[in-house]
């Protein structure tokens, strides 16, 4: 293997057209073109997402190459998201990546989006510890489309210990945020308002799901109904209580996550926790995990914000690691919309 290979990572599974160039595990460029058009629909419109990826990909690739100060021919391998996510959006990115690889006569390495969220921690200086987590560790993936606790025994030895049975956490937050009157995506806005609120003002019942699975559908419905009923009685209820509502919701979410990760730590005896996905950029959640980690003698790894939300670098690092370990697949593997068990083999029983 050439010593310092250059990888381009292409991510198109949702509403970010993201392209990154990396030299081994070092980021040379990390371009994200966010699709703001979905704001007015209150959520991602799949057809629009696919069309916009098609329009933006070339620009994102060119920007990535010029920012990285490399030439197109310096690229050694193309990696791209193959799933899970919006199927048409992934198809656009995959077809584009295939053409790019074919044109440059280099290999293409398809990458699982959830694995990429986890492996982002193997990028140089990706997290606030500026170090790589050692195997085995527990990964909590909390994003718009996914909520999972995964036991990670090696780069590609991952076992899902718990998943959401219905809505993902980010999706739940975005739907609640919409009800409050915030535009999509609402996670950051809820965080902003929470800063000034009393997080004990309102309490919301925690989902009663045994084991390490999650469920957010009932939690979401409860909060939506709570807001509706209160607003019926008091039309300015939201306006009057907006800071406290946000802070209380954020606290409930954080409590649910800590409770589950504590169960996973006790069950596995693993005391290294890594956070991943857009929701893991929430400072209150990070803060509560830090307190938990300190109390329970755990190492905590939190990705920097630009690497927590969807980005091309997480795809590039995963492509780089697959390249390094000769994990090539055929050029015709099928994109998928839901998480695939084949990427998370059953290793050991916990
Ligand atoms: O990882 P991501 O960029 O995309 C997916 O893979 O789904 O995550 C996007 C999600 C959205 O639901 C957004 O509201 C949420 O992450 N999010 C946040 C924050 N920043 C983004 N949620 C809570 N607090 C934040 N600061
Ligand atoms: Zn994601």
mmCIF file of C-alpha atoms and ligand atoms in Angstrom:
data_model
loop_
_atom_site.group_PDB
_atom_site.id
_atom_site.type_symbol
_atom_site.label_atom_id
_atom_site.label_comp_id
_atom_site.label_asym_id
_atom_site.label_seq_id
_atom_site.Cartn_x
_atom_site.Cartn_y
_atom_site.Cartn_z
ATOM 1 C CA UNK A 1 0.000 0.000 0.000
ATOM 2 C CA UNK A 2 1.139 3.516 -0.851
ATOM 3 C CA UNK A 3 2.128 5.191 2.425
ATOM 4 C CA UNK A 4 -0.125 8.250 2.528
ATOM 5 C CA UNK A 5 -3.233 7.497 0.556
ATOM 6 C CA UNK A 6 -5.735 10.164 -0.351
ATOM 7 C CA UNK A 7 -9.413 9.317 0.106
ATOM 8 C CA UNK A 8 -12.472 11.267 -0.942
ATOM 9 C CA UNK A 9 -15.576 10.647 1.193
ATOM 10 C CA UNK A 10 -19.013 11.387 -0.254
ATOM 11 C CA UNK A 11 -22.109 11.555 1.955
ATOM 12 C CA UNK A 12 -25.615 12.006 0.561
ATOM 13 C CA UNK A 13 -27.943 9.970 2.789
ATOM 14 C CA UNK A 14 -30.105 12.850 4.023
ATOM 15 C CA UNK A 15 -30.123 16.631 3.670
ATOM 16 C CA UNK A 16 -26.385 17.384 3.638
ATOM 17 C CA UNK A 17 -24.292 17.121 0.500
ATOM 18 C CA UNK A 18 -20.969 16.462 2.164
ATOM 19 C CA UNK A 19 -17.572 15.796 0.642
ATOM 20 C CA UNK A 20 -14.232 15.476 2.390
ATOM 21 C CA UNK A 21 -10.697 14.773 1.302
ATOM 22 C CA UNK A 22 -8.432 13.004 3.761
ATOM 23 C CA UNK A 23 -4.800 12.006 3.722
ATOM 24 C CA UNK A 24 -4.946 8.749 5.706
ATOM 25 C CA UNK A 25 -6.635 9.837 8.949
ATOM 26 C CA UNK A 26 -6.046 13.557 8.508
ATOM 27 C CA UNK A 27 -8.670 15.936 7.159
ATOM 28 C CA UNK A 28 -7.553 18.108 4.236
ATOM 29 C CA UNK A 29 -11.018 19.470 3.521
ATOM 30 C CA UNK A 30 -14.523 18.926 4.862
ATOM 31 C CA UNK A 31 -17.247 20.611 2.807
ATOM 32 C CA UNK A 32 -20.907 20.449 3.802
ATOM 33 C CA UNK A 33 -23.633 22.008 1.672
ATOM 34 C CA UNK A 34 -26.773 21.996 3.788
ATOM 35 C CA UNK A 35 -30.126 21.793 1.976
ATOM 36 C CA UNK A 36 -32.102 24.615 3.588
ATOM 37 C CA UNK A 37 -35.078 24.117 1.278
ATOM 38 C CA UNK A 38 -36.605 21.512 3.650
ATOM 39 C CA UNK A 39 -37.172 24.147 6.360
ATOM 40 C CA UNK A 40 -40.393 25.323 4.757
ATOM 41 C CA UNK A 41 -41.807 21.780 4.705
ATOM 42 C CA UNK A 42 -40.939 21.091 8.375
ATOM 43 C CA UNK A 43 -38.857 18.030 7.496
ATOM 44 C CA UNK A 44 -36.795 16.449 4.745
ATOM 45 C CA UNK A 45 -38.643 15.927 1.440
ATOM 46 C CA UNK A 46 -36.919 12.848 -0.049
ATOM 47 C CA UNK A 47 -37.427 13.759 -3.712
ATOM 48 C CA UNK A 48 -36.085 17.277 -3.198
ATOM 49 C CA UNK A 49 -33.130 15.899 -1.267
ATOM 50 C CA UNK A 50 -32.132 13.562 -4.110
ATOM 51 C CA UNK A 51 -32.518 16.305 -6.724
ATOM 52 C CA UNK A 52 -30.405 18.742 -4.714
ATOM 53 C CA UNK A 53 -27.621 16.202 -4.145
ATOM 54 C CA UNK A 54 -27.560 15.745 -7.911
ATOM 55 C CA UNK A 55 -27.198 19.517 -8.370
ATOM 56 C CA UNK A 56 -24.657 20.110 -5.580
ATOM 57 C CA UNK A 57 -22.312 17.114 -5.668
ATOM 58 C CA UNK A 58 -19.993 18.333 -8.389
ATOM 59 C CA UNK A 59 -19.607 21.729 -6.697
ATOM 60 C CA UNK A 60 -18.936 20.065 -3.321
ATOM 61 C CA UNK A 61 -16.301 17.785 -4.874
ATOM 62 C CA UNK A 62 -14.565 20.660 -6.675
ATOM 63 C CA UNK A 63 -14.587 22.787 -3.511
ATOM 64 C CA UNK A 64 -13.224 19.872 -1.520
ATOM 65 C CA UNK A 65 -10.383 19.300 -3.973
ATOM 66 C CA UNK A 66 -9.405 22.976 -4.137
ATOM 67 C CA UNK A 67 -9.582 23.434 -0.335
ATOM 68 C CA UNK A 68 -7.423 20.338 0.132
ATOM 69 C CA UNK A 69 -4.919 21.809 -2.340
ATOM 70 C CA UNK A 70 -4.613 18.555 -4.250
ATOM 71 C CA UNK A 71 -5.212 17.590 -7.868
ATOM 72 C CA UNK A 72 -8.043 15.282 -8.887
ATOM 73 C CA UNK A 73 -5.508 12.676 -9.958
ATOM 74 C CA UNK A 74 -3.978 12.582 -6.461
ATOM 75 C CA UNK A 75 -7.096 10.791 -5.162
ATOM 76 C CA UNK A 76 -6.447 7.070 -4.564
ATOM 77 C CA UNK A 77 -9.864 5.856 -3.519
ATOM 78 C CA UNK A 78 -13.490 7.007 -3.495
ATOM 79 C CA UNK A 79 -15.717 6.111 -0.568
ATOM 80 C CA UNK A 80 -19.415 6.868 -0.314
ATOM 81 C CA UNK A 81 -22.456 6.154 1.824
ATOM 82 C CA UNK A 82 -24.359 3.050 0.733
ATOM 83 C CA UNK A 83 -27.002 3.111 3.530
ATOM 84 C CA UNK A 84 -28.982 3.526 5.686
ATOM 85 C CA UNK A 85 -30.806 6.700 4.698
ATOM 86 C CA UNK A 86 -33.037 8.072 1.954
ATOM 87 C CA UNK A 87 -32.684 5.564 -0.827
ATOM 88 C CA UNK A 88 -32.862 7.944 -3.797
ATOM 89 C CA UNK A 89 -30.436 10.362 -2.178
ATOM 90 C CA UNK A 90 -27.979 7.532 -1.544
ATOM 91 C CA UNK A 91 -28.405 6.335 -5.136
ATOM 92 C CA UNK A 92 -27.473 9.782 -6.436
ATOM 93 C CA UNK A 93 -24.293 9.834 -4.304
ATOM 94 C CA UNK A 94 -23.406 6.244 -5.138
ATOM 95 C CA UNK A 95 -23.859 6.715 -8.910
ATOM 96 C CA UNK A 96 -21.827 9.911 -8.794
ATOM 97 C CA UNK A 97 -19.086 8.185 -6.767
ATOM 98 C CA UNK A 98 -19.010 5.236 -9.181
ATOM 99 C CA UNK A 99 -18.553 7.571 -12.148
ATOM 100 C CA UNK A 100 -15.812 9.472 -10.337
ATOM 101 C CA UNK A 101 -13.994 6.234 -9.452
ATOM 102 C CA UNK A 102 -14.383 4.929 -12.985
ATOM 103 C CA UNK A 103 -13.131 8.176 -14.502
ATOM 104 C CA UNK A 104 -10.080 8.226 -12.243
ATOM 105 C CA UNK A 105 -9.623 4.451 -12.549
ATOM 106 C CA UNK A 106 -9.463 3.958 -8.783
ATOM 107 C CA UNK A 107 -11.448 1.723 -6.395
ATOM 108 C CA UNK A 108 -14.749 2.674 -4.818
ATOM 109 C CA UNK A 109 -15.521 1.618 -1.265
ATOM 110 C CA UNK A 110 -19.149 1.763 -0.095
ATOM 111 C CA UNK A 111 -19.558 2.637 3.558
ATOM 112 C CA UNK A 112 -22.285 2.131 6.157
ATOM 113 C CA UNK A 113 -23.445 5.496 7.503
ATOM 114 C CA UNK A 114 -23.847 4.350 11.143
ATOM 115 C CA UNK A 115 -20.427 2.692 11.189
ATOM 116 C CA UNK A 116 -19.053 5.934 9.788
ATOM 117 C CA UNK A 117 -20.633 7.983 12.609
ATOM 118 C CA UNK A 118 -18.748 5.704 15.027
ATOM 119 C CA UNK A 119 -15.433 5.522 13.168
ATOM 120 C CA UNK A 120 -15.296 9.321 12.934
ATOM 121 C CA UNK A 121 -13.439 9.065 16.266
ATOM 122 C CA UNK A 122 -10.446 7.602 14.403
ATOM 123 C CA UNK A 123 -9.863 10.824 12.520
ATOM 124 C CA UNK A 124 -6.913 12.734 13.925
ATOM 125 C CA UNK A 125 -8.183 15.268 16.506
ATOM 126 C CA UNK A 126 -11.826 14.332 15.917
ATOM 127 C CA UNK A 127 -12.898 14.495 19.539
ATOM 128 C CA UNK A 128 -12.283 16.783 22.490
ATOM 129 C CA UNK A 129 -9.809 14.311 24.027
ATOM 130 C CA UNK A 130 -7.747 14.483 20.818
ATOM 131 C CA UNK A 131 -7.149 10.749 21.163
ATOM 132 C CA UNK A 132 -8.499 7.509 19.714
ATOM 133 C CA UNK A 133 -10.772 5.299 21.804
ATOM 134 C CA UNK A 134 -9.390 1.829 22.547
ATOM 135 C CA UNK A 135 -11.448 -1.279 21.826
ATOM 136 C CA UNK A 136 -13.789 -2.442 23.201
ATOM 137 C CA UNK A 137 -16.031 0.577 23.698
ATOM 138 C CA UNK A 138 -19.712 1.437 23.782
ATOM 139 C CA UNK A 139 -21.009 3.757 21.123
ATOM 140 C CA UNK A 140 -24.183 5.787 21.448
ATOM 141 C CA UNK A 141 -25.323 6.938 18.016
ATOM 142 C CA UNK A 142 -27.931 9.679 18.345
ATOM 143 C CA UNK A 143 -28.847 11.363 15.091
ATOM 144 C CA UNK A 144 -31.814 12.443 13.016
ATOM 145 C CA UNK A 145 -32.376 8.968 11.638
ATOM 146 C CA UNK A 146 -30.718 6.608 14.129
ATOM 147 C CA UNK A 147 -30.606 5.836 17.837
ATOM 148 C CA UNK A 148 -28.488 2.878 18.812
ATOM 149 C CA UNK A 149 -26.151 1.543 21.456
ATOM 150 C CA UNK A 150 -23.413 -0.449 19.752
ATOM 151 C CA UNK A 151 -20.647 -2.525 21.283
ATOM 152 C CA UNK A 152 -17.502 -1.964 19.247
ATOM 153 C CA UNK A 153 -14.811 -4.660 19.471
ATOM 154 C CA UNK A 154 -12.839 -3.608 16.402
ATOM 155 C CA UNK A 155 -13.080 -1.255 13.434
ATOM 156 C CA UNK A 156 -15.616 -3.502 11.755
ATOM 157 C CA UNK A 157 -16.596 -5.739 14.661
ATOM 158 C CA UNK A 158 -19.714 -4.083 15.945
ATOM 159 C CA UNK A 159 -22.747 -5.488 17.654
ATOM 160 C CA UNK A 160 -25.987 -3.573 18.131
ATOM 161 C CA UNK A 161 -27.078 -3.902 21.764
ATOM 162 C CA UNK A 162 -30.081 -1.631 21.552
ATOM 163 C CA UNK A 163 -32.015 0.361 18.962
ATOM 164 C CA UNK A 164 -35.032 2.578 18.827
ATOM 165 C CA UNK A 165 -38.189 0.574 18.319
ATOM 166 C CA UNK A 166 -39.895 3.498 16.604
ATOM 167 C CA UNK A 167 -38.726 7.125 16.102
ATOM 168 C CA UNK A 168 -35.080 8.167 16.190
ATOM 169 C CA UNK A 169 -34.086 10.724 18.816
ATOM 170 C CA UNK A 170 -33.255 13.540 16.379
ATOM 171 C CA UNK A 171 -36.515 12.987 14.515
ATOM 172 C CA UNK A 172 -38.382 13.180 17.860
ATOM 173 C CA UNK A 173 -36.615 16.396 18.823
ATOM 174 C CA UNK A 174 -37.352 17.933 15.408
ATOM 175 C CA UNK A 175 -41.066 17.059 15.631
ATOM 176 C CA UNK A 176 -41.384 18.505 19.134
ATOM 177 C CA UNK A 177 -39.450 21.598 18.028
ATOM 178 C CA UNK A 178 -41.873 22.068 15.159
ATOM 179 C CA UNK A 179 -44.827 21.975 17.561
ATOM 180 C CA UNK A 180 -43.161 24.677 19.648
ATOM 181 C CA UNK A 181 -42.849 26.766 16.484
ATOM 182 C CA UNK A 182 -39.173 26.282 15.607
ATOM 183 C CA UNK A 183 -38.078 25.570 12.064
ATOM 184 C CA UNK A 184 -36.490 22.314 10.935
ATOM 185 C CA UNK A 185 -34.129 20.957 12.220
ATOM 186 C CA UNK A 186 -34.988 22.109 15.729
ATOM 187 C CA UNK A 187 -32.359 20.472 17.965
ATOM 188 C CA UNK A 188 -30.000 23.417 18.074
ATOM 189 C CA UNK A 189 -32.831 25.884 18.718
ATOM 190 C CA UNK A 190 -34.131 23.809 21.628
ATOM 191 C CA UNK A 191 -30.602 23.814 23.034
ATOM 192 C CA UNK A 192 -30.345 27.589 22.646
ATOM 193 C CA UNK A 193 -33.626 28.290 24.485
ATOM 194 C CA UNK A 194 -32.835 25.694 27.172
ATOM 195 C CA UNK A 195 -29.930 27.798 28.375
ATOM 196 C CA UNK A 196 -32.320 30.293 29.943
ATOM 197 C CA UNK A 197 -34.922 27.857 31.280
ATOM 198 C CA UNK A 198 -35.711 25.922 34.433
ATOM 199 C CA UNK A 199 -35.280 22.276 33.515
ATOM 200 C CA UNK A 200 -37.357 21.104 36.480
ATOM 201 C CA UNK A 201 -40.450 23.131 35.640
ATOM 202 C CA UNK A 202 -42.147 20.353 33.661
ATOM 203 C CA UNK A 203 -41.667 16.614 33.916
ATOM 204 C CA UNK A 204 -42.410 14.137 31.176
ATOM 205 C CA UNK A 205 -42.772 10.392 31.710
ATOM 206 C CA UNK A 206 -39.803 8.320 30.577
ATOM 207 C CA UNK A 207 -40.508 5.513 28.082
ATOM 208 C CA UNK A 208 -40.822 2.178 29.898
ATOM 209 C CA UNK A 209 -38.763 0.022 27.574
ATOM 210 C CA UNK A 210 -36.866 -2.831 29.167
ATOM 211 C CA UNK A 211 -33.283 -3.578 28.186
ATOM 212 C CA UNK A 212 -31.186 -1.390 25.937
ATOM 213 C CA UNK A 213 -33.794 -0.545 23.302
ATOM 214 C CA UNK A 214 -35.308 2.901 23.055
ATOM 215 C CA UNK A 215 -38.761 4.170 22.193
ATOM 216 C CA UNK A 216 -39.493 7.824 21.568
ATOM 217 C CA UNK A 217 -42.888 7.713 19.896
ATOM 218 C CA UNK A 218 -44.922 7.721 23.159
ATOM 219 C CA UNK A 219 -42.607 10.332 24.681
ATOM 220 C CA UNK A 220 -43.106 12.568 21.640
ATOM 221 C CA UNK A 221 -46.905 12.117 21.610
ATOM 222 C CA UNK A 222 -47.083 12.907 25.317
ATOM 223 C CA UNK A 223 -45.223 16.190 24.863
ATOM 224 C CA UNK A 224 -47.213 17.168 21.758
ATOM 225 C CA UNK A 225 -50.497 16.534 23.643
ATOM 226 C CA UNK A 226 -49.217 18.348 26.724
ATOM 227 C CA UNK A 227 -48.463 21.435 24.624
ATOM 228 C CA UNK A 228 -51.828 21.214 22.827
ATOM 229 C CA UNK A 229 -53.834 20.915 26.047
ATOM 230 C CA UNK A 230 -51.963 23.676 27.813
ATOM 231 C CA UNK A 231 -52.329 25.964 24.793
ATOM 232 C CA UNK A 232 -56.088 25.328 24.683
ATOM 233 C CA UNK A 233 -56.412 26.570 28.247
ATOM 234 C CA UNK A 234 -53.845 29.298 27.934
ATOM 235 C CA UNK A 235 -53.255 30.510 24.350
ATOM 236 C CA UNK A 236 -49.872 32.055 25.154
ATOM 237 C CA UNK A 237 -48.626 29.050 27.109
ATOM 238 C CA UNK A 238 -45.734 28.347 24.701
ATOM 239 C CA UNK A 239 -44.626 31.962 24.507
ATOM 240 C CA UNK A 240 -44.771 32.358 28.299
ATOM 241 C CA UNK A 241 -42.924 29.149 29.062
ATOM 242 C CA UNK A 242 -40.727 28.584 26.024
ATOM 243 C CA UNK A 243 -37.412 28.519 27.895
ATOM 244 C CA UNK A 244 -38.697 26.172 30.600
ATOM 245 C CA UNK A 245 -40.403 23.873 28.072
ATOM 246 C CA UNK A 246 -37.162 23.510 26.085
ATOM 247 C CA UNK A 247 -35.001 23.013 29.182
ATOM 248 C CA UNK A 248 -37.381 20.402 30.610
ATOM 249 C CA UNK A 249 -37.526 18.464 27.328
ATOM 250 C CA UNK A 250 -33.752 18.542 27.001
ATOM 251 C CA UNK A 251 -33.330 17.292 30.582
ATOM 252 C CA UNK A 252 -35.801 14.419 30.040
ATOM 253 C CA UNK A 253 -33.935 13.329 26.911
ATOM 254 C CA UNK A 254 -30.604 13.517 28.632
ATOM 255 C CA UNK A 255 -31.942 11.443 31.584
ATOM 256 C CA UNK A 256 -33.260 8.762 29.210
ATOM 257 C CA UNK A 257 -29.878 8.497 27.465
ATOM 258 C CA UNK A 258 -27.864 8.359 30.697
ATOM 259 C CA UNK A 259 -30.134 5.663 32.114
ATOM 260 C CA UNK A 260 -29.650 3.488 29.022
ATOM 261 C CA UNK A 261 -25.899 3.964 28.784
ATOM 262 C CA UNK A 262 -25.594 3.151 32.482
ATOM 263 C CA UNK A 263 -27.435 -0.123 31.823
ATOM 264 C CA UNK A 264 -25.071 -0.880 28.937
ATOM 265 C CA UNK A 265 -22.003 -0.134 31.059
ATOM 266 C CA UNK A 266 -23.232 -2.423 33.847
ATOM 267 C CA UNK A 267 -24.205 -5.170 31.398
ATOM 268 C CA UNK A 268 -20.957 -5.196 29.437
ATOM 269 C CA UNK A 269 -18.467 -4.031 32.031
ATOM 270 C CA UNK A 270 -17.088 -1.675 29.387
ATOM 271 C CA UNK A 271 -16.228 1.769 30.672
ATOM 272 C CA UNK A 272 -15.383 3.586 27.464
ATOM 273 C CA UNK A 273 -18.252 5.528 25.913
ATOM 274 C CA UNK A 274 -18.226 7.354 22.627
ATOM 275 C CA UNK A 275 -20.995 9.639 21.427
ATOM 276 C CA UNK A 276 -21.823 10.161 17.756
ATOM 277 C CA UNK A 277 -24.449 11.776 15.534
ATOM 278 C CA UNK A 278 -26.001 15.245 15.365
ATOM 279 C CA UNK A 279 -27.703 15.120 18.779
ATOM 280 C CA UNK A 280 -24.337 14.449 20.428
ATOM 281 C CA UNK A 281 -23.386 18.063 19.743
ATOM 282 C CA UNK A 282 -25.892 19.143 22.412
ATOM 283 C CA UNK A 283 -23.915 20.724 25.247
ATOM 284 C CA UNK A 284 -26.348 19.752 28.020
ATOM 285 C CA UNK A 285 -26.214 16.118 26.899
ATOM 286 C CA UNK A 286 -22.407 16.298 26.704
ATOM 287 C CA UNK A 287 -22.274 17.889 30.139
ATOM 288 C CA UNK A 288 -24.468 15.229 31.728
ATOM 289 C CA UNK A 289 -22.447 12.450 30.098
ATOM 290 C CA UNK A 290 -19.256 14.059 31.420
ATOM 291 C CA UNK A 291 -20.694 14.093 34.954
ATOM 292 C CA UNK A 292 -21.785 10.472 34.574
ATOM 293 C CA UNK A 293 -18.385 9.437 33.201
ATOM 294 C CA UNK A 294 -16.517 11.127 36.046
ATOM 295 C CA UNK A 295 -18.748 9.550 38.690
ATOM 296 C CA UNK A 296 -18.499 6.106 37.182
ATOM 297 C CA UNK A 297 -14.873 6.101 36.169
ATOM 298 C CA UNK A 298 -15.601 5.960 32.444
ATOM 299 C CA UNK A 299 -13.673 7.466 29.539
ATOM 300 C CA UNK A 300 -15.898 9.650 27.391
ATOM 301 C CA UNK A 301 -15.238 10.625 23.773
ATOM 302 C CA UNK A 302 -17.332 13.385 22.214
ATOM 303 C CA UNK A 303 -16.891 14.354 18.554
ATOM 304 C CA UNK A 304 -16.307 17.988 17.607
ATOM 305 C CA UNK A 305 -19.508 19.546 16.313
ATOM 306 C CA UNK A 306 -18.599 19.493 12.611
ATOM 307 C CA UNK A 307 -17.888 15.757 12.922
ATOM 308 C CA UNK A 308 -20.966 14.948 15.029
ATOM 309 C CA UNK A 309 -23.465 16.015 12.381
ATOM 310 C CA UNK A 310 -23.386 14.405 8.924
ATOM 311 C CA UNK A 311 -20.101 15.001 7.114
ATOM 312 C CA UNK A 312 -17.903 13.542 4.410
ATOM 313 C CA UNK A 313 -14.898 12.984 6.678
ATOM 314 C CA UNK A 314 -16.649 10.176 8.579
ATOM 315 C CA UNK A 315 -17.209 8.447 5.239
ATOM 316 C CA UNK A 316 -13.612 9.054 4.155
ATOM 317 C CA UNK A 317 -12.092 7.656 7.384
ATOM 318 C CA UNK A 318 -14.282 4.550 7.121
ATOM 319 C CA UNK A 319 -13.253 4.153 3.472
ATOM 320 C CA UNK A 320 -9.627 4.607 4.484
ATOM 321 C CA UNK A 321 -9.871 1.920 7.195
ATOM 322 C CA UNK A 322 -11.607 -0.487 4.790
ATOM 323 C CA UNK A 323 -8.892 0.192 2.204
ATOM 324 C CA UNK A 324 -6.195 -0.389 4.804
ATOM 325 C CA UNK A 325 -7.713 -3.726 5.791
ATOM 326 C CA UNK A 326 -8.448 -4.758 2.180
ATOM 327 C CA UNK A 327 -12.202 -4.710 2.656
ATOM 328 C CA UNK A 328 -13.230 -4.179 -0.935
ATOM 329 C CA UNK A 329 -16.687 -5.057 -2.222
ATOM 330 C CA UNK A 330 -18.104 -5.510 -5.709
ATOM 331 C CA UNK A 331 -19.052 -2.398 -7.634
ATOM 332 C CA UNK A 332 -22.676 -3.426 -7.681
ATOM 333 C CA UNK A 333 -23.744 -3.676 -4.091
ATOM 334 C CA UNK A 334 -27.280 -2.426 -3.496
ATOM 335 C CA UNK A 335 -27.948 0.717 -1.443
ATOM 336 C CA UNK A 336 -30.267 0.194 1.539
ATOM 337 C CA UNK A 337 -32.553 2.452 3.526
ATOM 338 C CA UNK A 338 -32.696 0.649 6.917
ATOM 339 C CA UNK A 339 -29.772 -0.509 9.042
ATOM 340 C CA UNK A 340 -28.340 -3.846 7.885
ATOM 341 C CA UNK A 341 -27.417 -6.641 10.211
ATOM 342 C CA UNK A 342 -24.591 -7.825 7.949
ATOM 343 C CA UNK A 343 -22.580 -4.770 8.913
ATOM 344 C CA UNK A 344 -23.076 -5.525 12.600
ATOM 345 C CA UNK A 345 -22.291 -9.224 12.990
ATOM 346 C CA UNK A 346 -23.198 -11.042 16.187
ATOM 347 C CA UNK A 347 -19.887 -11.453 17.893
ATOM 348 C CA UNK A 348 -20.339 -12.457 21.477
ATOM 349 C CA UNK A 349 -23.394 -12.653 23.624
ATOM 350 C CA UNK A 350 -23.438 -9.958 26.204
HETATM 351 O O1 LIG B 1 -26.245 13.137 12.425
HETATM 352 P P1 LIG B 1 -27.169 14.126 11.768
HETATM 353 O O2 LIG B 1 -26.536 15.357 11.183
HETATM 354 O O3 LIG B 1 -27.996 13.453 10.636
HETATM 355 C C1 LIG B 1 -28.459 12.117 10.635
HETATM 356 O O4 LIG B 1 -27.648 11.182 10.441
HETATM 357 O O5 LIG B 1 -29.695 11.967 10.872
HETATM 358 O O6 LIG B 1 -28.241 14.530 12.877
HETATM 359 C C2 LIG B 1 -29.217 15.516 12.636
HETATM 360 C C3 LIG B 1 -30.087 15.626 13.879
HETATM 361 C C4 LIG B 1 -31.292 16.522 13.717
HETATM 362 O O7 LIG B 1 -32.414 15.842 14.208
HETATM 363 C C5 LIG B 1 -30.966 17.740 14.593
HETATM 364 O O8 LIG B 1 -32.094 18.371 15.159
HETATM 365 C C6 LIG B 1 -30.108 17.105 15.667
HETATM 366 O O9 LIG B 1 -29.314 16.154 14.967
HETATM 367 N N1 LIG B 1 -29.238 18.087 16.317
HETATM 368 C C7 LIG B 1 -29.335 18.410 17.621
HETATM 369 C C8 LIG B 1 -28.359 19.412 17.853
HETATM 370 N N2 LIG B 1 -27.688 19.651 16.668
HETATM 371 C C9 LIG B 1 -28.256 18.824 15.749
HETATM 372 N N3 LIG B 1 -30.136 17.965 18.588
HETATM 373 C C10 LIG B 1 -29.996 18.488 19.820
HETATM 374 N N4 LIG B 1 -29.098 19.455 20.115
HETATM 375 C C11 LIG B 1 -28.260 19.955 19.177
HETATM 376 N N5 LIG B 1 -27.372 20.891 19.471
HETATM 377 ZN ZN1 LIG B 2 -25.953 10.716 10.187
#
